[in-house]
Amino acid sequence: MRGIKIGSAFGIPIRLNWTFLIVLPLFAYLIGGEVGTIVEVMNEAGGIGIDAAVLASGPAPWLLGLAAAIGLFVGVLLHEFGHSLVAMRYGYEIESITLWLLGGLASFKEFPEDWKHEFWIAIAGPLVSVAVGVACFGVVFVLPAGTGGSVGVNAALFVFGYLALLNVVLAVFNMLPAFPMDGGRVLRALLARNQPHAQATQRAASVGKVFAFLMGIIGLFTFQLLLIVLAFFIYIAASGEAQQTTLKAVFEDVTVGDVMTSREDLHTVSEDTSVAELMNRMFTERHTGYPVLDGDELVGMVTLEDARSVRDVERDAYRVDDVMATDIVAVAPNADALSALQTMQESGVGRLAVVDADGELVGLISRSDLMTAFNIIQTGGTPGVISGRQGVEDGPGVF
């Protein structure tokens, strides 16, 4: 998730996503507008004794709302540092911590598959939130009673009392078994003690989707937009991580060389091929993309979308080197298959040139090659005998 870097701690960059700039003033407004109600609840539940009348005049409610909202996100940031520092203790790299619409997000370069590591990393965040809540309650405990006290005393009681409550609620909420929330990750860790990691992920994700559905229903009936957004995020994130984990499990020990179309079976074109001839070959050979060679040297890649950029009447006059892409995304034959798929996703292409250590073209791998391999391996096929087909199914314009 992208965001503006505002600093770093323990070597971890801290970022603000643009959605944070919307939700912070929104939270400040909502809290400020309910100061009286919140004070009443805290007085009844904790006997704090805040003087609501002192906080009700002038700009005080809105300043309190802003202070409480900032304090809440500081607590969220500490929550994410709880996850991150334990992960770093186990040797995992943290790319960044980002504050955004739904709170905080620690970006791991690699998710742990050891169930003990995941358990302690997942539970660390809620434990930090509880600790922050207890610390805030400690501040409230040592402050004098608000009744008859100054505005400053009552304001401090309100802010720290509110944060004590909210951080404990945050910890409890995050421990719901709604994967990929903290509780869902704890659930996966416990399931992974005696079953494969991919299977544990699938089961935890299924539970997470059920909770997401229930959250969405509750959000609809109570008109809580944020809860609906959270439910949608949980459902999408659970599905995505389950799919990624399954792919990783299936493609374990499978290399690009196992599934690529080899150089001997590869259809190529030369730079001086006319666009009209290229279109004819695409039609007869049913391929939507070709490596472009100058002798044995790979100089570009050309797709159906590139050819279509030339008008029909001009295709005899244009050559492949007029329309081909020369910024080639390549991968080594000994790279693992999943990394090739990730490279395609990150680069927005549908196929990759496979080149050896000397830079010579040895094959081509496409998304359809990988999906075919995925289906074969899942049904018990052998990776080493899968041969690629140059990506006939990739479709026009996907490169």
Coordinates of C-alpha atoms in Angstrom, one line a residue:
M1 CA 0.0 0.0 0.0
R2 CA 1.5 3.3 -1.1
G3 CA 1.7 6.3 1.2
I4 CA 3.8 9.4 2.2
K5 CA 6.8 8.5 4.4
I6 CA 6.6 10.6 7.6
G7 CA 9.5 9.0 9.5
S8 CA 10.8 5.6 10.6
A9 CA 11.5 3.7 13.8
F10 CA 13.5 0.6 14.4
G11 CA 14.5 0.8 10.8
I12 CA 10.8 0.5 9.7
P13 CA 9.4 3.3 7.4
I14 CA 6.2 4.8 8.7
R15 CA 3.8 6.0 6.0
L16 CA 0.5 7.8 5.7
N17 CA -2.0 6.7 3.0
W18 CA -4.2 9.5 1.6
T19 CA -7.3 7.8 3.1
F20 CA -5.8 8.6 6.6
L21 CA -6.2 12.3 5.8
I22 CA -9.9 11.7 5.4
V23 CA -10.6 9.4 8.3
L24 CA -8.6 11.4 10.9
P25 CA -10.8 14.6 10.7
L26 CA -13.9 12.3 10.4
F27 CA -13.1 10.5 13.6
A28 CA -12.3 13.8 15.3
Y29 CA -15.7 15.2 14.2
L30 CA -17.6 12.1 15.3
I31 CA -15.8 11.9 18.7
G32 CA -16.2 15.6 19.3
G33 CA -19.9 15.5 18.5
E34 CA -20.5 12.7 21.1
V35 CA -18.4 14.0 23.9
G36 CA -21.4 14.3 26.3
T37 CA -22.5 10.7 25.5
I38 CA -19.0 9.3 25.8
V39 CA -18.5 11.1 29.2
E40 CA -21.7 9.6 30.5
V41 CA -20.7 6.1 29.5
M42 CA -17.2 6.4 31.0
N43 CA -18.6 7.9 34.2
E44 CA -21.1 5.0 34.6
A45 CA -18.8 2.2 33.5
G46 CA -15.6 3.4 35.2
G47 CA -16.7 5.9 37.8
I48 CA -14.1 8.4 36.4
G49 CA -16.1 11.4 37.4
I50 CA -15.6 13.7 34.4
D51 CA -17.4 17.0 34.6
A52 CA -19.3 17.0 31.2
A53 CA -20.4 20.7 31.6
V54 CA -16.8 21.9 31.7
L55 CA -16.0 20.1 28.4
A56 CA -19.2 21.2 26.5
S57 CA -18.5 24.8 25.8
G58 CA -16.7 26.5 22.9
P59 CA -14.2 24.6 20.8
A60 CA -13.4 22.1 23.6
P61 CA -15.4 19.2 22.2
W62 CA -13.7 19.4 18.8
L63 CA -10.2 19.8 20.3
L64 CA -10.9 16.8 22.5
G65 CA -12.2 14.9 19.4
L66 CA -9.0 15.7 17.5
A67 CA -6.8 14.7 20.5
A68 CA -8.6 11.4 21.0
A69 CA -8.5 10.6 17.2
I70 CA -4.7 11.3 17.1
G71 CA -4.3 9.2 20.3
L72 CA -6.3 6.4 18.7
F73 CA -4.0 6.2 15.7
V74 CA -0.9 6.4 17.9
G75 CA -2.3 3.3 19.6
V76 CA -2.9 1.7 16.2
L77 CA 0.7 2.5 15.2
L78 CA 2.0 0.9 18.4
H79 CA -0.2 -2.1 17.7
E80 CA 1.5 -2.6 14.3
F81 CA 4.9 -2.1 15.9
G82 CA 4.0 -5.0 18.2
H83 CA 3.6 -7.2 15.2
S84 CA 6.6 -5.9 13.4
L85 CA 9.2 -6.1 16.2
V86 CA 8.3 -9.7 17.0
A87 CA 8.5 -10.5 13.3
M88 CA 11.9 -8.9 13.1
R89 CA 12.9 -10.9 16.2
Y90 CA 12.2 -14.1 14.1
G91 CA 14.1 -12.7 11.1
Y92 CA 11.3 -11.4 8.9
E93 CA 11.7 -8.2 7.0
I94 CA 9.1 -5.4 7.4
E95 CA 8.8 -3.2 4.4
S96 CA 6.7 -0.4 6.1
I97 CA 3.9 0.4 8.5
T98 CA 1.1 2.4 6.8
L99 CA -1.8 4.3 8.6
W100 CA -4.9 4.3 6.4
L101 CA -8.7 4.2 6.3
L102 CA -9.1 1.1 8.4
G103 CA -6.2 1.7 10.9
G104 CA -2.8 0.4 10.4
L105 CA -1.1 -2.2 8.1
A106 CA 2.4 -3.7 8.5
S107 CA 3.7 -4.9 5.2
F108 CA 5.8 -8.1 5.4
K109 CA 8.2 -9.0 2.7
E110 CA 7.4 -12.6 3.4
F111 CA 4.6 -14.1 5.6
P112 CA 5.7 -16.7 8.2
E113 CA 4.8 -20.3 7.6
D114 CA 6.0 -21.6 10.9
W115 CA 2.9 -21.7 13.0
K116 CA 4.7 -20.7 16.2
H117 CA 6.1 -17.6 14.5
E118 CA 2.8 -16.6 13.1
F119 CA 1.0 -17.2 16.4
W120 CA 3.3 -14.9 18.4
I121 CA 3.5 -12.3 15.7
A122 CA -0.3 -12.2 15.4
I123 CA -1.0 -12.0 19.1
A124 CA 1.7 -9.4 19.8
G125 CA -0.4 -6.6 18.3
P126 CA -3.5 -7.1 20.5
L127 CA -1.2 -7.6 23.6
V128 CA 0.4 -4.2 22.9
S129 CA -3.1 -2.6 22.5
V130 CA -4.1 -4.0 25.9
A131 CA -0.8 -2.7 27.4
V132 CA -1.6 0.8 25.9
G133 CA -5.1 0.6 27.3
V134 CA -3.8 -0.3 30.8
A135 CA -1.2 2.5 30.6
C136 CA -3.9 5.0 29.7
F137 CA -6.1 3.8 32.6
G138 CA -3.1 4.2 34.8
V139 CA -2.9 7.9 33.8
V140 CA -6.6 8.3 34.6
F141 CA -6.1 6.6 38.0
V142 CA -3.4 9.0 39.1
L143 CA -5.2 12.2 37.9
P144 CA -7.5 14.0 40.4
A145 CA -11.2 13.7 40.2
G146 CA -12.8 15.8 37.4
T147 CA -15.8 17.1 39.4
G148 CA -14.9 20.6 40.4
G149 CA -11.5 20.4 38.6
S150 CA -10.0 22.5 35.9
V151 CA -10.7 22.1 32.1
G152 CA -7.2 20.6 31.7
V153 CA -7.9 17.9 34.3
N154 CA -11.2 17.0 32.8
A155 CA -9.8 17.0 29.3
A156 CA -7.0 14.7 30.3
L157 CA -9.5 12.3 32.0
F158 CA -11.6 12.3 28.9
V159 CA -8.8 11.6 26.4
F160 CA -6.9 9.0 28.4
G161 CA -10.2 7.3 29.6
Y162 CA -11.4 7.1 26.0
L163 CA -8.1 5.7 24.8
A164 CA -8.0 3.2 27.6
L165 CA -11.4 1.9 26.5
L166 CA -10.8 2.1 22.8
N167 CA -7.4 0.2 22.9
V168 CA -8.9 -2.7 24.8
V169 CA -11.9 -2.7 22.4
L170 CA -9.3 -2.7 19.5
A171 CA -7.5 -5.7 21.0
V172 CA -10.7 -7.7 21.5
F173 CA -12.0 -6.8 18.0
N174 CA -8.8 -7.8 16.3
M175 CA -8.9 -11.1 18.0
L176 CA -12.1 -12.1 16.2
P177 CA -11.2 -15.1 14.0
A178 CA -11.8 -13.1 10.8
F179 CA -8.8 -14.0 8.7
P180 CA -6.6 -12.1 7.8
M181 CA -7.2 -10.1 11.0
D182 CA -5.0 -11.0 14.0
G183 CA -7.5 -13.5 15.4
G184 CA -7.8 -15.1 12.0
R185 CA -4.0 -15.5 11.8
V186 CA -3.9 -17.0 15.3
L187 CA -6.6 -19.4 14.1
R188 CA -4.5 -20.3 11.0
A189 CA -1.4 -20.8 13.2
L190 CA -3.3 -23.2 15.5
L191 CA -4.7 -25.1 12.5
A192 CA -1.3 -25.3 10.9
R193 CA 0.1 -27.3 13.9
N194 CA -1.2 -30.5 12.5
Q195 CA -2.1 -29.8 8.8
P196 CA -0.4 -28.3 5.8
H197 CA -0.1 -24.5 5.8
A198 CA -2.1 -24.1 2.6
Q199 CA -5.0 -26.2 3.9
A200 CA -4.9 -24.2 7.2
T201 CA -5.1 -21.0 5.2
Q202 CA -8.1 -22.2 3.2
R203 CA -10.0 -23.1 6.3
A204 CA -9.1 -19.9 8.2
A205 CA -10.0 -17.9 5.1
S206 CA -13.4 -19.6 4.9
V207 CA -14.1 -18.6 8.5
G208 CA -12.9 -15.1 7.7
K209 CA -15.4 -14.8 4.8
V210 CA -18.2 -15.9 7.1
F211 CA -17.3 -13.2 9.6
A212 CA -16.9 -10.7 6.8
F213 CA -20.4 -11.5 5.6
L214 CA -21.9 -11.1 9.1
M215 CA -20.0 -7.8 9.5
G216 CA -21.5 -6.6 6.3
I217 CA -25.0 -7.5 7.3
I218 CA -24.6 -5.8 10.7
G219 CA -23.2 -2.7 8.9
L220 CA -26.1 -2.6 6.5
F221 CA -28.7 -2.8 9.3
T222 CA -27.0 -0.4 11.6
F223 CA -26.0 2.0 8.8
Q224 CA -22.3 1.8 9.7
L225 CA -20.4 2.5 6.5
L226 CA -17.0 1.8 8.0
L227 CA -18.1 -1.7 9.1
I228 CA -19.3 -2.4 5.6
V229 CA -15.9 -1.3 4.2
L230 CA -14.1 -3.4 6.7
A231 CA -16.2 -6.5 5.8
F232 CA -15.4 -6.0 2.1
F233 CA -11.7 -5.6 2.9
I234 CA -11.6 -8.8 5.0
Y235 CA -13.4 -10.8 2.3
I236 CA -11.1 -9.6 -0.5
A237 CA -8.0 -10.0 1.6
A238 CA -8.9 -13.5 2.8
S239 CA -9.6 -14.6 -0.7
G240 CA -6.4 -13.1 -2.1
E241 CA -4.1 -14.5 0.6
A242 CA -5.7 -18.0 0.3
Q243 CA -5.2 -18.0 -3.4
Q244 CA -1.6 -16.8 -3.0
T245 CA -0.8 -19.5 -0.4
T246 CA -2.3 -22.2 -2.7
L247 CA -0.2 -21.0 -5.6
K248 CA 2.9 -21.1 -3.5
A249 CA 2.2 -24.6 -2.3
V250 CA 1.5 -25.9 -5.8
F251 CA 4.5 -24.2 -7.4
E252 CA 6.9 -25.3 -4.7
D253 CA 10.1 -26.6 -6.4
V254 CA 8.7 -25.8 -9.8
T255 CA 11.0 -23.7 -12.0
V256 CA 10.4 -21.5 -15.0
G257 CA 12.2 -24.1 -17.1
D258 CA 9.7 -26.7 -16.1
V259 CA 6.7 -24.9 -17.6
M260 CA 8.1 -22.6 -20.3
T261 CA 7.8 -23.0 -24.1
S262 CA 11.4 -23.9 -25.1
R263 CA 13.3 -22.1 -27.8
E264 CA 13.0 -25.0 -30.2
D265 CA 9.2 -24.9 -30.0
L266 CA 9.0 -21.1 -29.9
H267 CA 7.4 -19.0 -32.7
T268 CA 9.4 -15.8 -33.3
V269 CA 9.5 -12.9 -35.8
S270 CA 12.2 -10.7 -37.1
E271 CA 12.4 -6.9 -36.9
D272 CA 11.8 -6.5 -40.6
T273 CA 8.6 -8.5 -40.7
S274 CA 5.7 -6.3 -41.9
V275 CA 2.8 -5.7 -39.5
A276 CA 0.5 -7.2 -42.2
E277 CA 2.5 -10.4 -42.2
L278 CA 2.5 -10.4 -38.4
M279 CA -1.3 -10.2 -38.3
N280 CA -1.6 -13.1 -40.7
R281 CA 0.7 -15.2 -38.6
M282 CA -1.2 -14.4 -35.5
F283 CA -4.4 -15.5 -37.2
T284 CA -3.0 -18.8 -38.6
E285 CA -0.8 -19.7 -35.6
R286 CA -3.3 -18.4 -33.0
H287 CA -0.6 -16.5 -31.0
T288 CA -1.1 -13.0 -29.6
G289 CA 2.6 -12.3 -28.8
Y290 CA 6.0 -13.0 -30.3
P291 CA 9.6 -12.5 -29.3
V292 CA 11.4 -10.4 -31.9
L293 CA 14.9 -11.6 -32.8
D294 CA 17.8 -10.1 -34.7
G295 CA 19.7 -13.2 -35.6
D296 CA 19.8 -15.0 -32.2
E297 CA 19.6 -11.8 -30.1
L298 CA 16.3 -10.9 -28.5
V299 CA 15.5 -7.3 -29.3
G300 CA 11.9 -6.9 -28.4
M301 CA 8.4 -8.3 -28.0
V302 CA 5.4 -7.6 -30.1
T303 CA 1.7 -8.3 -29.3
L304 CA -1.6 -8.1 -31.1
E305 CA -2.3 -4.8 -29.4
D306 CA 0.9 -3.4 -30.8
A307 CA -0.1 -4.5 -34.3
R308 CA -3.6 -3.1 -33.9
S309 CA -2.1 0.3 -33.3
V310 CA -1.4 0.5 -37.0
R311 CA -4.3 1.2 -39.4
D312 CA -5.3 -1.6 -41.8
V313 CA -4.2 0.4 -44.9
E314 CA -0.7 1.1 -43.5
R315 CA 0.2 -2.4 -42.2
D316 CA 2.2 -3.4 -45.3
A317 CA 4.3 -0.2 -44.8
Y318 CA 5.0 -0.7 -41.1
R319 CA 7.5 -3.2 -39.8
V320 CA 7.6 -5.0 -36.4
D321 CA 10.4 -2.8 -35.2
D322 CA 8.1 0.2 -35.6
V323 CA 5.6 -1.1 -33.0
M324 CA 7.4 -3.6 -30.8
A325 CA 8.2 -3.1 -27.2
T326 CA 12.0 -2.9 -26.5
D327 CA 11.7 -2.7 -22.7
I328 CA 11.8 -6.5 -22.2
V329 CA 10.8 -8.1 -18.9
A330 CA 12.8 -11.3 -18.6
V331 CA 13.3 -14.1 -16.2
A332 CA 15.9 -16.8 -15.7
P333 CA 15.1 -20.5 -16.5
N334 CA 16.1 -21.5 -12.9
A335 CA 13.8 -18.9 -11.3
D336 CA 10.8 -20.4 -9.4
A337 CA 7.5 -20.4 -11.2
L338 CA 5.7 -18.3 -8.6
S339 CA 8.2 -15.5 -8.8
A340 CA 7.6 -15.4 -12.6
L341 CA 3.9 -15.0 -12.0
Q342 CA 4.5 -12.2 -9.5
T343 CA 6.8 -10.5 -12.0
M344 CA 4.0 -10.6 -14.6
Q345 CA 1.6 -9.1 -12.1
E346 CA 4.0 -6.3 -11.0
S347 CA 4.9 -5.5 -14.5
G348 CA 1.4 -5.7 -16.0
V349 CA 2.5 -8.2 -18.7
G350 CA 1.1 -11.5 -19.8
R351 CA 4.3 -13.3 -20.8
L352 CA 8.0 -13.1 -20.0
A353 CA 11.1 -13.8 -22.1
V354 CA 13.3 -16.5 -20.5
V355 CA 17.0 -15.8 -20.9
D356 CA 20.0 -17.6 -19.7
A357 CA 23.1 -16.2 -17.9
D358 CA 24.6 -15.1 -21.3
G359 CA 21.4 -13.1 -22.2
E360 CA 20.3 -15.5 -24.9
L361 CA 16.6 -16.4 -25.4
V362 CA 15.9 -19.9 -24.2
G363 CA 12.1 -19.8 -24.0
L364 CA 8.9 -17.9 -23.2
I365 CA 6.6 -18.3 -20.3
S366 CA 3.0 -17.0 -20.2
R367 CA 0.2 -16.8 -17.7
S368 CA -1.6 -19.5 -19.5
D369 CA 1.5 -21.7 -19.2
L370 CA 1.5 -21.2 -15.5
M371 CA -2.3 -21.8 -15.1
T372 CA -2.0 -25.0 -17.2
A373 CA 0.8 -26.1 -15.0
F374 CA -1.2 -25.2 -11.9
N375 CA -4.1 -27.4 -13.0
I376 CA -1.9 -30.3 -14.0
I377 CA 0.1 -30.3 -10.7
Q378 CA -3.1 -30.0 -8.7
T379 CA -4.4 -33.2 -10.3
G380 CA -1.1 -35.1 -9.7
G381 CA 0.9 -34.2 -12.8
T382 CA 4.6 -34.0 -12.9
P383 CA 6.1 -30.5 -13.3
G384 CA 9.1 -31.7 -15.3
V385 CA 7.0 -32.9 -18.2
I386 CA 4.8 -29.8 -18.6
S387 CA 5.5 -27.9 -21.8
G388 CA 4.3 -24.4 -22.5
R389 CA 2.2 -23.3 -25.5
Q390 CA 3.4 -19.7 -26.0
G391 CA 0.3 -18.2 -24.3
V392 CA -2.4 -18.7 -26.9
E393 CA -5.1 -18.0 -24.3
D394 CA -3.6 -14.8 -22.9
G395 CA -5.8 -12.6 -25.1
P396 CA -5.0 -9.5 -27.1
G397 CA -3.3 -6.6 -25.4
V398 CA -2.1 -8.6 -22.4
F399 CA 1.7 -8.8 -22.6

